[in-house]
Amino acid sequence: MAQMLLRGSMSRVAGRCRSEFGDLPNWCLSTTTHHQEDLKKLGKILTEAATEDKTVIITTLNKAWSEPNSTFDLFLHSFHVGKGTKPLLRHLVVACLDEEAYSRCSEVHPHRCYFMKTPGIDFAGDKMFMTPDYLKMMWRRIEFLGTLLKLRYNFIFTIPFPRLSKEVDFQIACDRYSGDDKDIHNAVNGGFAFVKANQRTIDFYNYWYMSRLRYPDRHDQDVLDQIKGGGYPAKIGLKMRFLDTKYFGGFCEPSRDLDKVCTMHANCCVGLENKIKDLRQVIVDWENYVSAAKTTDGQIMTWRDPENCMKQWWWRNKTKQVLSENSKENYLNIMLFIKTYIILNFCLPMNNIRKFFFCFGSIFVNR
């Protein structure tokens, strides 16, 4: 089958890697190829799924997450419990990591499933944190995101997120937030990012992906921590912003105000079942909050501590927190993203990427 090398921002000249910004290390050049036929299938699915303003929601799925009553069912259910989110299902595209996931997706969400093939690697099972297969899957995710940027699709983020800046190239969530959205010492979490696609982000994702060779046996988030404060982002002029956990919280540092929360992320937690159980609890808390907002004034609402995740290392010495008060008016939409999920907003023609939004293991709440 004919193959093509996706056009990136780098080239090899006289044994060196170069970008428009100058020489890069020798390990920088990505050699990933993608079948042209598969790319045509992806383009067709994206075109059919796009809204009038060319918005498409994309998430990824493997066999473990697609099992009945597992993450995918919970994910689809979340579109039904949110206010106004059910119509968005027709715009949801699922990038499947294995054949079993593709088969299940085709049953429950037909005509919107894309088989993201990775020859020689089985991504079907639950990949425990920091195992070799987990690392491969995380780096495949970064590679896929970089590919989407290189494809030059036109991604426009149109879902109303006032907390995300349109002027910043790369915005990412934090496990813990220092209070300064420009502080490179913020502890980043790769599960939630908002990326404006341009030459700077194409180069950065290439650099990030190939940096795994400099930091073997580390996952993508650890490597990002190593490179985010280095000279390369400054050299290419990348504008980077770290998102406040007040709005983009998680189990590590929960959002304290339910009137302001945009996401709840299942971080500081290991194990698929633990995340599923505690995110279900978050859904229940959210539904109670929305119900109280319609009927009760002045009622104090909180997230309950995650019962399963709190048994793990990070929660052993954690004190109970009251996360919000006076939650009465809220008509937020809710979408659930468990494990690796990506939101991409497309505007055709497909020759200019603008932005994509990526979410991993989070509850997404949108005003």
CSV table of C-alpha atoms in Angstrom, one decimal:
chain,number,residue,atom,x,y,z
A,1,MET,CA,0.0,0.0,0.0
A,2,ALA,CA,1.2,3.5,-0.8
A,3,GLN,CA,2.6,5.4,2.1
A,4,MET,CA,3.4,9.0,2.6
A,5,LEU,CA,5.7,10.8,5.1
A,6,LEU,CA,3.7,13.5,6.8
A,7,ARG,CA,5.1,16.9,6.3
A,8,GLY,CA,6.6,18.3,9.4
A,9,SER,CA,8.6,21.4,10.2
A,10,MET,CA,11.9,19.6,10.3
A,11,SER,CA,14.3,18.2,7.7
A,12,ARG,CA,17.7,16.5,7.8
A,13,VAL,CA,20.6,18.4,6.2
A,14,ALA,CA,24.1,17.0,6.2
A,15,GLY,CA,23.4,14.6,9.1
A,16,ARG,CA,21.7,17.3,11.2
A,17,CYS,CA,18.0,18.0,11.9
A,18,ARG,CA,16.9,21.5,11.1
A,19,SER,CA,13.7,23.5,11.5
A,20,GLU,CA,12.9,27.0,10.4
A,21,PHE,CA,14.5,28.1,13.8
A,22,GLY,CA,17.9,26.4,13.1
A,23,ASP,CA,19.7,23.2,14.1
A,24,LEU,CA,18.1,20.7,16.4
A,25,PRO,CA,19.6,17.6,18.0
A,26,ASN,CA,20.3,14.6,15.7
A,27,TRP,CA,17.5,12.6,17.3
A,28,CYS,CA,14.8,15.2,16.5
A,29,LEU,CA,13.6,13.8,13.2
A,30,SER,CA,10.3,11.8,13.4
A,31,THR,CA,10.1,8.9,10.9
A,32,THR,CA,6.4,8.1,11.4
A,33,THR,CA,4.5,7.2,8.2
A,34,HIS,CA,0.8,6.8,7.8
A,35,HIS,CA,-1.2,5.0,5.1
A,36,GLN,CA,-2.7,7.4,2.7
A,37,GLU,CA,-5.9,5.3,2.6
A,38,ASP,CA,-6.3,5.5,6.3
A,39,LEU,CA,-5.8,9.3,6.2
A,40,LYS,CA,-8.5,9.6,3.6
A,41,LYS,CA,-10.9,7.6,5.9
A,42,LEU,CA,-10.1,9.9,8.8
A,43,GLY,CA,-10.7,12.9,6.6
A,44,LYS,CA,-14.1,11.6,5.5
A,45,ILE,CA,-15.2,10.8,9.0
A,46,LEU,CA,-14.1,14.2,10.2
A,47,THR,CA,-15.9,16.0,7.4
A,48,GLU,CA,-19.2,14.1,8.0
A,49,ALA,CA,-19.0,14.7,11.8
A,50,ALA,CA,-18.3,18.4,11.6
A,51,THR,CA,-20.8,20.9,12.8
A,52,GLU,CA,-21.9,23.9,10.8
A,53,ASP,CA,-18.9,25.8,12.2
A,54,LYS,CA,-16.7,22.8,11.5
A,55,THR,CA,-16.4,21.5,15.1
A,56,VAL,CA,-15.6,17.9,15.8
A,57,ILE,CA,-15.0,16.2,19.2
A,58,ILE,CA,-12.4,13.4,19.1
A,59,THR,CA,-11.5,10.9,21.8
A,60,THR,CA,-9.4,7.8,21.8
A,61,LEU,CA,-10.4,4.3,23.0
A,62,ASN,CA,-8.9,0.8,23.6
A,63,LYS,CA,-10.4,-2.5,24.4
A,64,ALA,CA,-10.2,-2.1,28.2
A,65,TRP,CA,-12.0,1.2,28.1
A,66,SER,CA,-14.6,0.0,25.7
A,67,GLU,CA,-15.9,-2.9,27.8
A,68,PRO,CA,-19.6,-2.7,28.8
A,69,ASN,CA,-20.0,-0.5,31.8
A,70,SER,CA,-16.5,0.7,31.5
A,71,THR,CA,-15.1,4.1,30.6
A,72,PHE,CA,-16.6,4.5,27.1
A,73,ASP,CA,-20.2,3.8,28.3
A,74,LEU,CA,-19.7,6.3,31.1
A,75,PHE,CA,-18.3,8.8,28.6
A,76,LEU,CA,-21.3,8.4,26.3
A,77,HIS,CA,-23.7,8.6,29.3
A,78,SER,CA,-22.2,12.0,30.3
A,79,PHE,CA,-23.5,13.5,27.1
A,80,HIS,CA,-27.0,12.6,28.3
A,81,VAL,CA,-26.7,14.1,31.8
A,82,GLY,CA,-25.3,17.4,30.7
A,83,LYS,CA,-27.5,20.3,29.8
A,84,GLY,CA,-27.6,20.6,26.0
A,85,THR,CA,-24.8,18.1,25.4
A,86,LYS,CA,-26.7,15.2,23.8
A,87,PRO,CA,-26.8,16.7,20.3
A,88,LEU,CA,-23.0,16.8,20.5
A,89,LEU,CA,-22.8,13.0,20.1
A,90,ARG,CA,-23.3,13.3,16.4
A,91,HIS,CA,-20.1,15.3,16.3
A,92,LEU,CA,-18.1,12.8,18.4
A,93,VAL,CA,-15.3,10.9,16.5
A,94,VAL,CA,-13.6,8.0,18.3
A,95,ALA,CA,-10.0,7.1,17.4
A,96,CYS,CA,-9.7,3.4,18.3
A,97,LEU,CA,-6.4,1.9,19.3
A,98,ASP,CA,-7.2,-1.8,18.6
A,99,GLU,CA,-9.7,-3.9,16.6
A,100,GLU,CA,-11.8,-4.8,19.7
A,101,ALA,CA,-12.3,-1.2,20.5
A,102,TYR,CA,-13.1,-0.4,16.9
A,103,SER,CA,-15.7,-3.2,16.8
A,104,ARG,CA,-17.4,-2.1,20.1
A,105,CYS,CA,-17.4,1.6,19.0
A,106,SER,CA,-19.0,0.7,15.7
A,107,GLU,CA,-21.8,-1.0,17.6
A,108,VAL,CA,-22.7,1.8,20.0
A,109,HIS,CA,-21.5,4.8,18.1
A,110,PRO,CA,-21.6,3.9,14.3
A,111,HIS,CA,-20.1,5.9,11.5
A,112,ARG,CA,-17.9,7.9,13.8
A,113,CYS,CA,-15.1,5.4,14.6
A,114,TYR,CA,-11.6,5.5,13.2
A,115,PHE,CA,-9.1,2.6,13.6
A,116,MET,CA,-5.8,4.3,14.6
A,117,LYS,CA,-3.4,1.5,13.6
A,118,THR,CA,-0.1,0.9,15.3
A,119,PRO,CA,1.7,-2.0,13.7
A,120,GLY,CA,3.4,-4.5,16.1
A,121,ILE,CA,1.9,-3.1,19.4
A,122,ASP,CA,-1.2,-4.3,21.3
A,123,PHE,CA,-3.0,-1.5,23.1
A,124,ALA,CA,-6.1,-3.6,24.0
A,125,GLY,CA,-5.6,-4.1,27.7
A,126,ASP,CA,-5.6,-1.8,30.7
A,127,LYS,CA,-2.1,-0.4,30.8
A,128,MET,CA,-0.9,0.2,34.3
A,129,PHE,CA,0.9,3.4,35.1
A,130,MET,CA,4.6,3.4,34.0
A,131,THR,CA,4.6,-0.1,32.6
A,132,PRO,CA,6.4,-0.4,29.2
A,133,ASP,CA,3.0,-0.7,27.3
A,134,TYR,CA,1.7,2.4,29.2
A,135,LEU,CA,4.7,4.4,28.1
A,136,LYS,CA,4.3,3.2,24.5
A,137,MET,CA,0.6,4.2,24.6
A,138,MET,CA,1.3,7.7,26.0
A,139,TRP,CA,4.0,8.3,23.4
A,140,ARG,CA,1.7,7.1,20.7
A,141,ARG,CA,-0.8,9.7,21.9
A,142,ILE,CA,1.8,12.5,21.6
A,143,GLU,CA,2.7,11.2,18.1
A,144,PHE,CA,-0.9,11.2,17.0
A,145,LEU,CA,-1.5,14.7,18.3
A,146,GLY,CA,1.6,15.8,16.4
A,147,THR,CA,0.3,14.1,13.3
A,148,LEU,CA,-3.0,16.0,13.6
A,149,LEU,CA,-1.0,19.2,13.7
A,150,LYS,CA,1.1,18.3,10.7
A,151,LEU,CA,-2.0,17.3,8.6
A,152,ARG,CA,-2.8,21.0,8.5
A,153,TYR,CA,-6.4,20.6,9.4
A,154,ASN,CA,-8.2,23.8,10.5
A,155,PHE,CA,-9.0,23.4,14.1
A,156,ILE,CA,-11.2,26.1,15.7
A,157,PHE,CA,-12.1,25.9,19.4
A,158,THR,CA,-15.7,27.1,19.4
A,159,ILE,CA,-17.1,25.7,22.6
A,160,PRO,CA,-17.3,28.7,24.9
A,161,PHE,CA,-14.4,28.4,27.3
A,162,PRO,CA,-13.7,31.9,28.7
A,163,ARG,CA,-10.9,30.5,30.8
A,164,LEU,CA,-8.8,29.5,27.7
A,165,SER,CA,-6.9,32.2,25.9
A,166,LYS,CA,-7.0,32.4,22.1
A,167,GLU,CA,-3.6,34.2,22.2
A,168,VAL,CA,-1.6,31.4,23.7
A,169,ASP,CA,0.0,28.5,21.6
A,170,PHE,CA,0.0,25.8,24.3
A,171,GLN,CA,-2.1,25.7,27.5
A,172,ILE,CA,-2.0,22.7,29.9
A,173,ALA,CA,-3.6,21.6,33.1
A,174,CYS,CA,-1.6,21.2,36.4
A,175,ASP,CA,-1.6,18.7,39.1
A,176,ARG,CA,-0.7,21.6,41.5
A,177,TYR,CA,-0.9,25.2,40.6
A,178,SER,CA,1.5,27.9,42.0
A,179,GLY,CA,-0.8,30.8,41.4
A,180,ASP,CA,1.1,32.1,38.4
A,181,ASP,CA,0.0,30.9,34.9
A,182,LYS,CA,3.4,31.6,33.5
A,183,ASP,CA,5.4,29.9,36.2
A,184,ILE,CA,7.3,27.0,34.5
A,185,HIS,CA,7.6,25.3,37.9
A,186,ASN,CA,3.9,24.4,37.9
A,187,ALA,CA,3.4,20.6,38.1
A,188,VAL,CA,1.9,20.0,34.7
A,189,ASN,CA,-0.6,17.3,33.9
A,190,GLY,CA,-0.7,16.1,30.3
A,191,GLY,CA,-4.3,14.9,30.5
A,192,PHE,CA,-5.8,18.3,29.5
A,193,ALA,CA,-4.3,20.6,27.0
A,194,PHE,CA,-5.5,23.3,24.6
A,195,VAL,CA,-3.2,23.8,21.6
A,196,LYS,CA,-3.3,26.3,18.8
A,197,ALA,CA,-1.8,24.6,15.8
A,198,ASN,CA,0.9,26.6,14.1
A,199,GLN,CA,4.5,26.2,13.1
A,200,ARG,CA,5.6,26.7,16.7
A,201,THR,CA,3.4,24.0,18.1
A,202,ILE,CA,4.3,21.6,15.2
A,203,ASP,CA,8.0,22.0,16.0
A,204,PHE,CA,7.3,21.7,19.8
A,205,TYR,CA,5.4,18.5,19.5
A,206,ASN,CA,8.1,17.1,17.2
A,207,TYR,CA,10.7,18.1,19.8
A,208,TRP,CA,8.6,16.7,22.7
A,209,TYR,CA,8.1,13.4,21.0
A,210,MET,CA,11.7,12.9,20.0
A,211,SER,CA,12.8,14.0,23.5
A,212,ARG,CA,11.7,10.6,24.7
A,213,LEU,CA,15.0,9.3,23.4
A,214,ARG,CA,16.9,11.7,25.7
A,215,TYR,CA,14.8,10.6,28.7
A,216,PRO,CA,14.2,6.8,28.3
A,217,ASP,CA,11.8,5.0,30.6
A,218,ARG,CA,9.9,8.3,31.3
A,219,HIS,CA,6.4,9.1,30.3
A,220,ASP,CA,5.3,12.1,28.2
A,221,GLN,CA,4.4,14.2,31.2
A,222,ASP,CA,7.8,13.8,32.9
A,223,VAL,CA,9.6,14.6,29.7
A,224,LEU,CA,7.4,17.7,29.2
A,225,ASP,CA,8.5,18.8,32.7
A,226,GLN,CA,12.1,18.5,31.6
A,227,ILE,CA,11.8,20.4,28.4
A,228,LYS,CA,9.2,23.1,29.2
A,229,GLY,CA,11.7,25.4,30.9
A,230,GLY,CA,14.5,24.7,28.5
A,231,GLY,CA,15.9,26.9,25.7
A,232,TYR,CA,13.9,25.3,22.8
A,233,PRO,CA,10.4,26.7,23.7
A,234,ALA,CA,11.9,30.2,24.1
A,235,LYS,CA,13.9,29.8,20.9
A,236,ILE,CA,10.9,29.1,18.8
A,237,GLY,CA,8.8,31.7,20.6
A,238,LEU,CA,6.2,29.3,22.0
A,239,LYS,CA,3.6,31.0,24.2
A,240,MET,CA,2.9,28.6,27.1
A,241,ARG,CA,0.3,29.0,29.8
A,242,PHE,CA,-0.5,26.8,32.9
A,243,LEU,CA,-4.2,26.5,33.8
A,244,ASP,CA,-5.5,27.3,37.2
A,245,THR,CA,-6.8,24.4,39.2
A,246,LYS,CA,-9.6,26.6,40.4
A,247,TYR,CA,-11.2,26.1,36.9
A,248,PHE,CA,-9.3,22.9,35.7
A,249,GLY,CA,-9.0,20.8,38.8
A,250,GLY,CA,-8.5,17.2,39.6
A,251,PHE,CA,-8.2,14.7,42.5
A,252,CYS,CA,-4.7,16.1,43.2
A,253,GLU,CA,-6.0,19.7,43.7
A,254,PRO,CA,-9.8,19.8,43.3
A,255,SER,CA,-11.6,22.8,42.0
A,256,ARG,CA,-13.0,24.6,45.1
A,257,ASP,CA,-15.9,26.4,43.5
A,258,LEU,CA,-18.5,24.4,41.6
A,259,ASP,CA,-19.8,27.7,40.1
A,260,LYS,CA,-16.4,28.1,38.4
A,261,VAL,CA,-15.2,24.5,37.7
A,262,CYS,CA,-14.6,23.5,34.1
A,263,THR,CA,-13.0,20.1,34.5
A,264,MET,CA,-12.4,17.4,37.2
A,265,HIS,CA,-9.5,15.2,36.3
A,266,ALA,CA,-8.8,11.7,37.7
A,267,ASN,CA,-5.2,12.4,38.5
A,268,CYS,CA,-3.3,11.3,41.6
A,269,CYS,CA,-5.0,7.9,41.0
A,270,VAL,CA,-3.7,4.6,39.6
A,271,GLY,CA,-5.9,1.9,38.1
A,272,LEU,CA,-8.8,2.0,35.6
A,273,GLU,CA,-11.4,0.7,38.1
A,274,ASN,CA,-10.5,3.2,40.7
A,275,LYS,CA,-10.8,6.1,38.3
A,276,ILE,CA,-14.2,4.7,37.0
A,277,LYS,CA,-15.7,4.4,40.4
A,278,ASP,CA,-14.6,7.8,41.6
A,279,LEU,CA,-15.5,9.6,38.5
A,280,ARG,CA,-19.0,8.0,38.7
A,281,GLN,CA,-19.1,9.5,42.2
A,282,VAL,CA,-18.2,12.9,40.7
A,283,ILE,CA,-21.0,12.6,38.2
A,284,VAL,CA,-23.5,11.9,41.1
A,285,ASP,CA,-22.1,14.9,43.0
A,286,TRP,CA,-22.5,17.0,39.9
A,287,GLU,CA,-26.1,15.9,39.3
A,288,ASN,CA,-26.9,16.7,42.9
A,289,TYR,CA,-25.4,20.1,42.5
A,290,VAL,CA,-27.4,20.9,39.4
A,291,SER,CA,-30.6,19.7,41.1
A,292,ALA,CA,-29.9,21.9,44.1
A,293,ALA,CA,-29.2,24.8,41.9
A,294,LYS,CA,-32.7,24.6,40.5
A,295,THR,CA,-34.5,24.2,43.8
A,296,THR,CA,-32.4,25.5,46.8
A,297,ASP,CA,-30.8,28.8,47.8
A,298,GLY,CA,-27.7,28.9,49.9
A,299,GLN,CA,-27.1,25.2,50.1
A,300,ILE,CA,-23.4,24.2,50.6
A,301,MET,CA,-22.2,21.7,48.0
A,302,THR,CA,-19.0,19.8,47.9
A,303,TRP,CA,-17.1,17.2,46.0
A,304,ARG,CA,-16.8,14.1,48.1
A,305,ASP,CA,-13.3,12.7,48.5
A,306,PRO,CA,-12.6,10.0,45.9
A,307,GLU,CA,-13.1,6.9,48.0
A,308,ASN,CA,-11.1,4.5,45.8
A,309,CYS,CA,-8.3,6.8,44.9
A,310,MET,CA,-7.9,8.2,48.4
A,311,LYS,CA,-6.7,4.7,49.5
A,312,GLN,CA,-3.6,5.2,47.4
A,313,TRP,CA,-0.3,6.9,48.3
A,314,TRP,CA,-1.2,10.5,47.6
A,315,TRP,CA,-4.3,10.5,49.8
A,316,ARG,CA,-2.9,8.9,52.9
A,317,ASN,CA,-2.3,12.2,54.7
A,318,LYS,CA,-4.8,14.3,52.9
A,319,THR,CA,-7.2,16.3,55.1
A,320,LYS,CA,-10.9,16.7,54.1
A,321,GLN,CA,-11.7,19.9,52.2
A,322,VAL,CA,-14.9,21.8,51.7
A,323,LEU,CA,-14.7,22.7,48.0
A,324,SER,CA,-17.6,25.1,47.4
A,325,GLU,CA,-20.3,27.2,49.1
A,326,ASN,CA,-23.5,28.9,48.1
A,327,SER,CA,-23.8,26.9,44.9
A,328,LYS,CA,-27.3,27.8,43.6
A,329,GLU,CA,-27.2,28.9,40.0
A,330,ASN,CA,-25.6,26.6,37.5
A,331,TYR,CA,-26.7,25.5,34.1
A,332,LEU,CA,-23.5,24.0,33.0
A,333,ASN,CA,-23.0,21.4,30.3
A,334,ILE,CA,-21.1,18.2,31.3
A,335,MET,CA,-19.1,15.8,29.3
A,336,LEU,CA,-17.0,13.0,30.7
A,337,PHE,CA,-13.5,12.1,29.4
A,338,ILE,CA,-12.0,9.0,31.0
A,339,LYS,CA,-8.5,7.8,30.1
A,340,THR,CA,-7.2,9.3,26.8
A,341,TYR,CA,-9.7,11.7,25.1
A,342,ILE,CA,-9.1,14.4,22.7
A,343,ILE,CA,-11.4,17.2,21.6
A,344,LEU,CA,-10.6,18.7,18.2
A,345,ASN,CA,-12.5,21.5,16.6
A,346,PHE,CA,-12.3,21.4,12.9
A,347,CYS,CA,-12.9,24.1,10.3
A,348,LEU,CA,-12.5,23.1,6.7
A,349,PRO,CA,-10.7,23.4,4.4
A,350,MET,CA,-8.3,20.9,5.7
A,351,ASN,CA,-5.1,22.7,4.9
A,352,ASN,CA,-4.6,24.8,8.0
A,353,ILE,CA,-4.8,23.6,11.5
A,354,ARG,CA,-5.8,26.2,14.1
A,355,LYS,CA,-6.2,24.6,17.5
A,356,PHE,CA,-7.0,21.4,19.3
A,357,PHE,CA,-8.2,20.6,22.7
A,358,PHE,CA,-7.0,17.4,24.5
A,359,CYS,CA,-8.5,15.9,27.6
A,360,PHE,CA,-7.4,12.8,29.5
A,361,GLY,CA,-9.3,11.2,32.4
A,362,SER,CA,-11.4,14.2,33.2
A,363,ILE,CA,-14.9,15.4,33.9
A,364,PHE,CA,-15.5,18.3,31.6
A,365,VAL,CA,-18.0,20.9,32.6
A,366,ASN,CA,-18.7,23.7,30.2
A,367,ARG,CA,-20.6,27.0,30.8
